[in-house]
C-alpha cells in the first residue's frame, strides 16, 4: 500500500449501459487489469440497447468478469482495498446490478464502497494513459448519452461550459446509422463506411457553430434523412462521410474555442465518440496548430470500461471518503461540480 490514505488497489465495476466491465487499478494510475464484456451481439438485432436484456446480461456476466479481472491482476479479495461501481447516469436496472454487486464485495471483504459518476469516470480515462496530464484542462466528453464541454479546474472540480440541447453526438451517430441501414452500434459503422466516402459531397448544417459552447445535433440528423429521401441514389458512403464531417467540425471548433477562452495548456477527448478516427485526427491537428497539449485516450479507454471507474474512485475517495451503503442508482446523475 503505497498511498498515504492506505488505499491503493481499487476494484472498479461498470454496468451503466451495455458493457459489463471490471478492472483493478493501483493508486488511481496503474491498470493491473481491465476486462470488458460487450453485449453488442445481444442488442444488435433490436437496433439499440434493450434495458431489460442489458440488466439480465449484467447479472450473468458480472461474476465471471470480476473473477477474470482479479486473476489478471494477480490478486484475490484480500488484495483489494476498496470496491467502486458506477452509480449513474445510465440505465437504472443495469446500474443496480453493478452497484449491488460492488456493495456485496465491499461488505464481504470489509473494505469501503465508492459510488462513481460515469461522466467523471470518462474524464479520468485520459489520466490513466498520460501521467503528465494535470488540471486545469478542457475536456470534450462525447458519448452515447452526453456531449459536454467541461473545464476541469482541479481534481473533482468541474465547470460544465456547454452541453447538447437535444441529441448527444453518439446518439446522432447511432440514429443516422440506423436510418442508413448500417446497424448498431452506429458510430463504428459510420466511421468505417465513411472511409470510402467524400466528406465534402454534401454540405450538411453545422448547428450553433458560432453560438456559445452548446451543441445541437437533431437538425443534422433530420437534414440527413431529408437529403436521402430527396436523393435516393446518393452513395451511403458520401452521406456517412459528410455527416461525420459536420459532427467533427462542430466538436473540434467548439473545443478549440473553449480552450482558447479558458487559456488552458491541455485539452482532452473522452467518451465513446472519441474513438472516431476523423475526430481524433482533427482534434490533435487543431491542438498542435494552437500550441496546446492535446490528449486522446486509446480507443478502448474512450468507450465504457471499468479502469476509468476505479481511477475516478481513487480521487473521489480522497476527496469525499467512502460512499454510504444506502446509496442507490441515479439514472439522471449530472457531473458533480463545485
Ligand atoms: O462512452 P460510450 O461507450 O457509452 C456511453 O456512455 O454512452 O459511448 C458509446 C457511443 C455510441 O453512441 C457509439 O456509437 C459511439 O460512442 N461510438 C462512436 C465510435 N465508437 C463508438 N462514434 C463515432 N465513431 C466511433 N468510432
Ligand atoms: Zn460512457
Short mmCIF file of C-alpha atoms and ligand atoms in Angstrom, two decimals:
data_model
loop_
_atom_site.label_atom_id
_atom_site.label_comp_id
_atom_site.label_asym_id
_atom_site.label_seq_id
_atom_site.Cartn_x
_atom_site.Cartn_y
_atom_site.Cartn_z
CA UNK A 1 0.00 0.00 0.00
CA UNK A 2 1.90 2.98 -1.25
CA UNK A 3 -0.73 5.68 -0.86
CA UNK A 4 -0.88 7.74 2.35
CA UNK A 5 -4.62 7.10 2.70
CA UNK A 6 -3.71 3.41 2.98
CA UNK A 7 -5.86 2.56 -0.04
CA UNK A 8 -4.12 1.51 -3.20
CA UNK A 9 -5.86 -1.27 -5.15
CA UNK A 10 -9.40 -0.46 -6.24
CA UNK A 11 -11.72 -2.93 -7.97
CA UNK A 12 -13.91 -0.92 -10.37
CA UNK A 13 -17.22 -2.17 -11.78
CA UNK A 14 -19.07 -0.66 -14.74
CA UNK A 15 -22.59 -1.72 -15.77
CA UNK A 16 -24.30 1.54 -16.73
CA UNK A 17 -25.27 0.51 -20.27
CA UNK A 18 -24.34 -2.49 -22.43
CA UNK A 19 -20.76 -3.26 -21.36
CA UNK A 20 -20.13 -5.42 -18.31
CA UNK A 21 -16.69 -4.40 -17.08
CA UNK A 22 -14.37 -4.87 -14.12
CA UNK A 23 -10.83 -3.62 -13.55
CA UNK A 24 -8.21 -3.31 -10.84
CA UNK A 25 -6.27 -0.04 -10.70
CA UNK A 26 -3.47 0.75 -8.25
CA UNK A 27 -3.10 4.28 -6.84
CA UNK A 28 -5.57 5.68 -9.35
CA UNK A 29 -2.96 5.30 -12.06
CA UNK A 30 -1.66 1.79 -12.79
CA UNK A 31 -4.11 -0.50 -14.58
CA UNK A 32 -3.44 -4.01 -13.25
CA UNK A 33 -6.34 -5.49 -15.22
CA UNK A 34 -9.26 -4.31 -17.31
CA UNK A 35 -11.91 -6.72 -18.59
CA UNK A 36 -14.81 -5.59 -20.79
CA UNK A 37 -17.54 -7.95 -21.94
CA UNK A 38 -19.64 -6.26 -24.60
CA UNK A 39 -23.31 -7.14 -25.06
CA UNK A 40 -23.40 -5.68 -28.58
CA UNK A 41 -24.42 -9.01 -30.13
CA UNK A 42 -27.41 -9.32 -27.78
CA UNK A 43 -28.78 -5.88 -28.71
CA UNK A 44 -27.79 -5.63 -32.40
CA UNK A 45 -30.93 -7.27 -33.77
CA UNK A 46 -33.08 -4.72 -31.90
CA UNK A 47 -31.11 -1.80 -33.36
CA UNK A 48 -30.24 -0.42 -29.90
CA UNK A 49 -29.81 -1.31 -26.24
CA UNK A 50 -32.84 -3.05 -24.70
CA UNK A 51 -32.69 -2.13 -20.98
CA UNK A 52 -34.22 -5.37 -19.63
CA UNK A 53 -31.88 -7.53 -21.72
CA UNK A 54 -28.92 -5.42 -20.56
CA UNK A 55 -29.79 -5.89 -16.87
CA UNK A 56 -30.19 -9.67 -17.21
CA UNK A 57 -26.93 -9.98 -19.14
CA UNK A 58 -25.08 -7.97 -16.47
CA UNK A 59 -26.36 -10.40 -13.82
CA UNK A 60 -24.97 -13.35 -15.79
CA UNK A 61 -21.69 -11.76 -16.86
CA UNK A 62 -20.59 -9.75 -13.84
CA UNK A 63 -19.30 -12.56 -11.60
CA UNK A 64 -17.04 -14.13 -14.27
CA UNK A 65 -15.87 -10.67 -15.42
CA UNK A 66 -14.89 -9.69 -11.85
CA UNK A 67 -13.17 -13.07 -11.36
CA UNK A 68 -11.18 -12.54 -14.55
CA UNK A 69 -10.18 -9.01 -13.51
CA UNK A 70 -8.87 -10.33 -10.17
CA UNK A 71 -6.97 -13.21 -11.78
CA UNK A 72 -5.42 -10.89 -14.39
CA UNK A 73 -4.34 -8.52 -11.63
CA UNK A 74 -2.85 -11.48 -9.70
CA UNK A 75 -4.98 -10.69 -6.65
CA UNK A 76 -7.80 -12.13 -4.60
CA UNK A 77 -10.27 -10.27 -2.39
CA UNK A 78 -7.61 -9.80 0.29
CA UNK A 79 -5.61 -7.59 -2.07
CA UNK A 80 -8.49 -5.20 -2.78
CA UNK A 81 -8.64 -2.01 -0.70
CA UNK A 82 -11.94 -0.58 -1.99
CA UNK A 83 -14.70 -1.54 -4.42
CA UNK A 84 -16.19 1.05 -6.76
CA UNK A 85 -19.16 0.96 -9.11
CA UNK A 86 -20.83 3.41 -11.46
CA UNK A 87 -23.95 4.74 -9.70
CA UNK A 88 -25.16 6.90 -12.62
CA UNK A 89 -26.03 8.20 -15.10
CA UNK A 90 -27.24 5.17 -17.03
CA UNK A 91 -30.00 2.57 -17.25
CA UNK A 92 -31.36 2.10 -13.74
CA UNK A 93 -31.71 -1.69 -13.88
CA UNK A 94 -28.24 -2.07 -15.36
CA UNK A 95 -26.69 0.27 -12.80
CA UNK A 96 -28.32 -1.58 -9.91
CA UNK A 97 -26.61 -4.84 -10.88
CA UNK A 98 -23.13 -3.29 -10.59
CA UNK A 99 -23.95 -1.23 -7.51
CA UNK A 100 -25.43 -4.21 -5.63
CA UNK A 101 -22.51 -6.45 -6.55
CA UNK A 102 -19.94 -3.81 -5.52
CA UNK A 103 -21.63 -3.31 -2.14
CA UNK A 104 -21.70 -7.08 -1.58
CA UNK A 105 -17.97 -7.41 -2.37
CA UNK A 106 -17.20 -4.43 -0.13
CA UNK A 107 -19.14 -5.99 2.76
CA UNK A 108 -17.59 -9.43 2.35
CA UNK A 109 -14.04 -8.08 2.07
CA UNK A 110 -14.69 -5.41 4.72
CA UNK A 111 -13.45 -2.53 2.56
CA UNK A 112 -15.05 0.80 1.55
CA UNK A 113 -17.60 1.09 -1.25
CA UNK A 114 -17.23 4.06 -3.63
CA UNK A 115 -20.09 5.21 -5.87
CA UNK A 116 -18.74 6.72 -9.09
CA UNK A 117 -20.28 9.18 -11.53
CA UNK A 118 -19.95 7.68 -15.03
CA UNK A 119 -19.21 11.09 -16.59
CA UNK A 120 -16.45 11.79 -14.10
CA UNK A 121 -15.07 8.31 -14.84
CA UNK A 122 -14.84 9.17 -18.56
CA UNK A 123 -12.86 12.31 -17.64
CA UNK A 124 -10.34 10.14 -15.79
CA UNK A 125 -9.64 7.85 -18.75
CA UNK A 126 -7.06 10.28 -20.12
CA UNK A 127 -5.20 10.47 -16.80
CA UNK A 128 -4.68 6.71 -16.82
CA UNK A 129 -2.71 6.89 -20.05
CA UNK A 130 -0.99 10.25 -19.75
CA UNK A 131 0.63 10.68 -16.35
CA UNK A 132 1.88 14.18 -17.24
CA UNK A 133 -1.68 15.44 -17.66
CA UNK A 134 -2.78 17.83 -14.89
CA UNK A 135 -5.68 20.24 -14.35
CA UNK A 136 -6.62 22.87 -15.34
CA UNK A 137 -7.73 21.47 -18.67
CA UNK A 138 -10.66 21.39 -21.04
CA UNK A 139 -12.32 18.04 -21.78
CA UNK A 140 -14.70 17.35 -24.64
CA UNK A 141 -16.80 14.42 -23.41
CA UNK A 142 -18.74 12.85 -26.26
CA UNK A 143 -20.65 9.63 -25.64
CA UNK A 144 -23.90 7.91 -26.50
CA UNK A 145 -25.78 9.83 -23.83
CA UNK A 146 -23.80 13.06 -23.39
CA UNK A 147 -22.00 15.83 -25.22
CA UNK A 148 -20.26 18.07 -22.72
CA UNK A 149 -17.54 20.68 -22.81
CA UNK A 150 -16.04 20.64 -19.35
CA UNK A 151 -13.49 22.87 -17.66
CA UNK A 152 -11.69 20.61 -15.18
CA UNK A 153 -10.25 23.16 -12.77
CA UNK A 154 -8.85 20.62 -10.34
CA UNK A 155 -9.50 17.02 -9.33
CA UNK A 156 -13.22 16.85 -8.55
CA UNK A 157 -13.81 20.49 -9.55
CA UNK A 158 -15.62 20.90 -12.84
CA UNK A 159 -17.48 23.59 -14.70
CA UNK A 160 -19.79 22.48 -17.50
CA UNK A 161 -19.26 25.09 -20.22
CA UNK A 162 -21.65 23.61 -22.76
CA UNK A 163 -23.83 20.61 -23.48
CA UNK A 164 -26.21 19.39 -26.15
CA UNK A 165 -29.64 20.95 -26.30
CA UNK A 166 -31.08 17.83 -27.97
CA UNK A 167 -29.31 14.64 -29.18
CA UNK A 168 -25.89 13.59 -27.91
CA UNK A 169 -23.19 13.22 -30.57
CA UNK A 170 -23.12 9.41 -30.18
CA UNK A 171 -26.90 9.29 -30.33
CA UNK A 172 -26.77 11.17 -33.65
CA UNK A 173 -24.23 8.65 -34.99
CA UNK A 174 -26.44 5.76 -33.85
CA UNK A 175 -29.69 7.23 -35.26
CA UNK A 176 -28.15 8.18 -38.62
CA UNK A 177 -26.51 4.74 -38.91
CA UNK A 178 -29.82 3.06 -38.20
CA UNK A 179 -31.56 5.19 -40.84
CA UNK A 180 -28.82 4.34 -43.36
CA UNK A 181 -29.19 0.62 -42.55
CA UNK A 182 -25.65 0.37 -41.17
CA UNK A 183 -26.63 -1.43 -37.97
CA UNK A 184 -25.78 -0.99 -34.31
CA UNK A 185 -23.65 0.45 -32.79
CA UNK A 186 -23.75 3.23 -35.33
CA UNK A 187 -20.58 5.16 -34.51
CA UNK A 188 -18.07 2.50 -35.55
CA UNK A 189 -20.23 1.61 -38.60
CA UNK A 190 -20.27 5.22 -39.87
CA UNK A 191 -16.56 5.59 -39.11
CA UNK A 192 -15.86 2.51 -41.28
CA UNK A 193 -18.20 3.32 -44.18
CA UNK A 194 -17.09 6.97 -44.28
CA UNK A 195 -13.57 5.86 -45.22
CA UNK A 196 -14.91 5.16 -48.73
CA UNK A 197 -16.91 8.42 -48.97
CA UNK A 198 -16.31 12.07 -49.81
CA UNK A 199 -16.69 14.30 -46.73
CA UNK A 200 -17.37 17.31 -48.98
CA UNK A 201 -20.05 15.60 -51.07
CA UNK A 202 -22.98 17.08 -49.12
CA UNK A 203 -22.91 20.34 -47.15
CA UNK A 204 -24.83 19.32 -44.04
CA UNK A 205 -25.64 22.03 -41.46
CA UNK A 206 -23.28 22.87 -38.58
CA UNK A 207 -25.84 23.99 -35.97
CA UNK A 208 -24.84 26.64 -33.43
CA UNK A 209 -21.28 26.66 -34.75
CA UNK A 210 -20.69 30.29 -33.78
CA UNK A 211 -23.07 30.39 -30.81
CA UNK A 212 -21.53 29.73 -27.39
CA UNK A 213 -20.49 26.34 -26.11
CA UNK A 214 -23.74 24.38 -26.52
CA UNK A 215 -24.37 21.79 -29.23
CA UNK A 216 -27.34 20.65 -31.30
CA UNK A 217 -27.35 17.53 -33.47
CA UNK A 218 -31.02 16.79 -34.02
CA UNK A 219 -31.33 19.16 -37.02
CA UNK A 220 -28.32 17.47 -38.63
CA UNK A 221 -29.97 14.06 -38.25
CA UNK A 222 -33.15 15.43 -39.89
CA UNK A 223 -31.08 17.01 -42.68
CA UNK A 224 -29.51 13.60 -43.41
CA UNK A 225 -32.93 11.94 -43.55
CA UNK A 226 -34.37 14.66 -45.81
CA UNK A 227 -31.35 14.55 -48.13
CA UNK A 228 -31.50 10.77 -48.56
CA UNK A 229 -35.27 10.83 -49.16
CA UNK A 230 -34.86 13.56 -51.79
CA UNK A 231 -31.85 11.82 -53.39
CA UNK A 232 -32.50 8.06 -53.18
CA UNK A 233 -29.48 7.26 -55.38
CA UNK A 234 -27.00 9.09 -53.19
CA UNK A 235 -23.97 7.00 -52.11
CA UNK A 236 -24.31 5.88 -48.49
CA UNK A 237 -20.53 6.32 -48.14
CA UNK A 238 -20.82 10.01 -49.10
CA UNK A 239 -23.72 10.58 -46.70
CA UNK A 240 -21.79 8.91 -43.86
CA UNK A 241 -18.60 10.86 -44.58
CA UNK A 242 -20.41 14.21 -44.94
CA UNK A 243 -22.45 13.63 -41.77
CA UNK A 244 -19.32 12.68 -39.82
CA UNK A 245 -17.51 15.73 -41.18
CA UNK A 246 -20.28 18.03 -39.93
CA UNK A 247 -20.23 16.49 -36.42
CA UNK A 248 -16.44 16.60 -36.17
CA UNK A 249 -16.32 20.17 -37.48
CA UNK A 250 -18.66 21.37 -34.74
CA UNK A 251 -16.97 19.36 -31.96
CA UNK A 252 -13.45 20.48 -32.83
CA UNK A 253 -14.41 24.14 -33.42
CA UNK A 254 -16.14 24.37 -30.05
CA UNK A 255 -13.45 22.52 -28.07
CA UNK A 256 -10.83 24.75 -29.62
CA UNK A 257 -12.72 27.92 -28.78
CA UNK A 258 -13.33 26.81 -25.18
CA UNK A 259 -9.63 26.02 -24.74
CA UNK A 260 -8.65 29.43 -26.11
CA UNK A 261 -11.11 31.25 -23.85
CA UNK A 262 -10.01 29.33 -20.76
CA UNK A 263 -6.39 29.70 -21.87
CA UNK A 264 -5.50 26.18 -20.71
CA UNK A 265 -2.40 24.30 -21.75
CA UNK A 266 -4.11 20.95 -22.27
CA UNK A 267 -7.25 19.67 -23.97
CA UNK A 268 -8.58 16.08 -23.85
CA UNK A 269 -11.14 13.94 -25.57
CA UNK A 270 -13.28 11.45 -23.65
CA UNK A 271 -16.25 9.12 -24.23
CA UNK A 272 -17.16 6.60 -26.91
CA UNK A 273 -17.35 9.06 -29.81
CA UNK A 274 -13.72 9.95 -29.07
CA UNK A 275 -12.94 6.57 -30.68
CA UNK A 276 -13.89 8.16 -34.02
CA UNK A 277 -10.88 8.22 -36.34
CA UNK A 278 -11.61 11.57 -38.03
CA UNK A 279 -12.39 13.30 -34.72
CA UNK A 280 -9.13 12.00 -33.21
CA UNK A 281 -7.06 13.20 -36.15
CA UNK A 282 -8.72 16.64 -36.46
CA UNK A 283 -8.62 17.25 -32.73
CA UNK A 284 -4.89 16.53 -32.48
CA UNK A 285 -4.14 18.64 -35.59
CA UNK A 286 -6.08 21.57 -34.07
CA UNK A 287 -4.26 21.24 -30.73
CA UNK A 288 -0.90 21.23 -32.48
CA UNK A 289 -1.85 24.28 -34.53
CA UNK A 290 -2.97 26.11 -31.37
CA UNK A 291 0.13 25.14 -29.38
CA UNK A 292 -1.78 23.15 -26.76
CA UNK A 293 -1.17 19.67 -25.40
CA UNK A 294 -3.92 17.53 -26.95
CA UNK A 295 -4.64 14.14 -25.49
CA UNK A 296 -6.80 11.41 -26.97
CA UNK A 297 -7.09 8.20 -24.94
CA UNK A 298 -6.74 4.85 -26.71
CA UNK A 299 -9.99 3.64 -28.28
CA UNK A 300 -10.62 1.02 -25.59
CA UNK A 301 -10.20 3.69 -22.91
CA UNK A 302 -12.66 6.03 -24.69
CA UNK A 303 -15.54 3.54 -24.72
CA UNK A 304 -17.06 2.25 -21.48
CA UNK A 305 -14.63 0.37 -19.23
CA UNK A 306 -14.06 -0.12 -15.52
CA UNK A 307 -10.45 1.10 -15.28
CA UNK A 308 -11.74 4.67 -15.61
CA UNK A 309 -14.28 3.92 -12.84
CA UNK A 310 -11.54 2.69 -10.48
CA UNK A 311 -9.36 5.71 -11.32
CA UNK A 312 -12.17 8.18 -10.62
CA UNK A 313 -12.98 6.28 -7.41
CA UNK A 314 -9.43 6.73 -6.13
CA UNK A 315 -9.74 10.52 -6.45
CA UNK A 316 -13.30 10.56 -5.01
CA UNK A 317 -12.19 8.50 -2.02
CA UNK A 318 -9.51 11.05 -1.25
CA UNK A 319 -11.96 13.96 -1.65
CA UNK A 320 -15.14 12.56 -0.02
CA UNK A 321 -14.28 9.27 1.69
CA UNK A 322 -16.38 6.12 1.22
CA UNK A 323 -19.94 6.23 -0.12
CA UNK A 324 -22.64 5.13 2.38
CA UNK A 325 -24.06 1.69 1.61
CA UNK A 326 -27.59 3.09 1.39
CA UNK A 327 -26.64 4.98 -1.80
CA UNK A 328 -28.73 3.86 -4.77
CA UNK A 329 -28.52 4.12 -8.54
CA UNK A 330 -29.11 7.52 -10.15
CA UNK A 331 -30.10 7.27 -13.83
CA UNK A 332 -30.00 11.05 -14.45
CA UNK A 333 -26.94 11.96 -12.41
CA UNK A 334 -25.10 15.05 -13.68
CA UNK A 335 -21.43 15.86 -13.44
CA UNK A 336 -20.59 16.93 -9.88
CA UNK A 337 -19.30 20.47 -9.83
CA UNK A 338 -18.18 22.81 -7.12
O1 LIG B 1 -18.98 6.18 -23.83
P1 LIG B 1 -19.74 5.09 -24.50
O2 LIG B 1 -19.05 3.76 -24.71
O3 LIG B 1 -21.08 4.80 -23.76
C1 LIG B 1 -21.84 5.84 -23.18
O4 LIG B 1 -21.50 6.26 -22.06
O5 LIG B 1 -22.75 6.33 -23.91
O6 LIG B 1 -20.22 5.69 -25.92
C2 LIG B 1 -20.99 4.95 -26.81
C3 LIG B 1 -21.22 5.82 -28.04
C4 LIG B 1 -22.21 5.19 -29.03
O7 LIG B 1 -23.14 6.17 -29.42
C5 LIG B 1 -21.31 4.78 -30.19
O8 LIG B 1 -21.98 4.80 -31.45
C6 LIG B 1 -20.23 5.85 -30.12
O9 LIG B 1 -20.00 6.01 -28.75
N1 LIG B 1 -19.01 5.44 -30.81
C7 LIG B 1 -18.52 6.08 -31.89
C8 LIG B 1 -17.39 5.32 -32.32
N2 LIG B 1 -17.22 4.27 -31.46
C9 LIG B 1 -18.22 4.37 -30.54
N3 LIG B 1 -18.95 7.16 -32.56
C10 LIG B 1 -18.26 7.54 -33.64
N4 LIG B 1 -17.18 6.86 -34.13
C11 LIG B 1 -16.71 5.77 -33.49
N5 LIG B 1 -15.65 5.11 -33.97
ZN1 LIG B 2 -19.85 6.00 -21.22
#
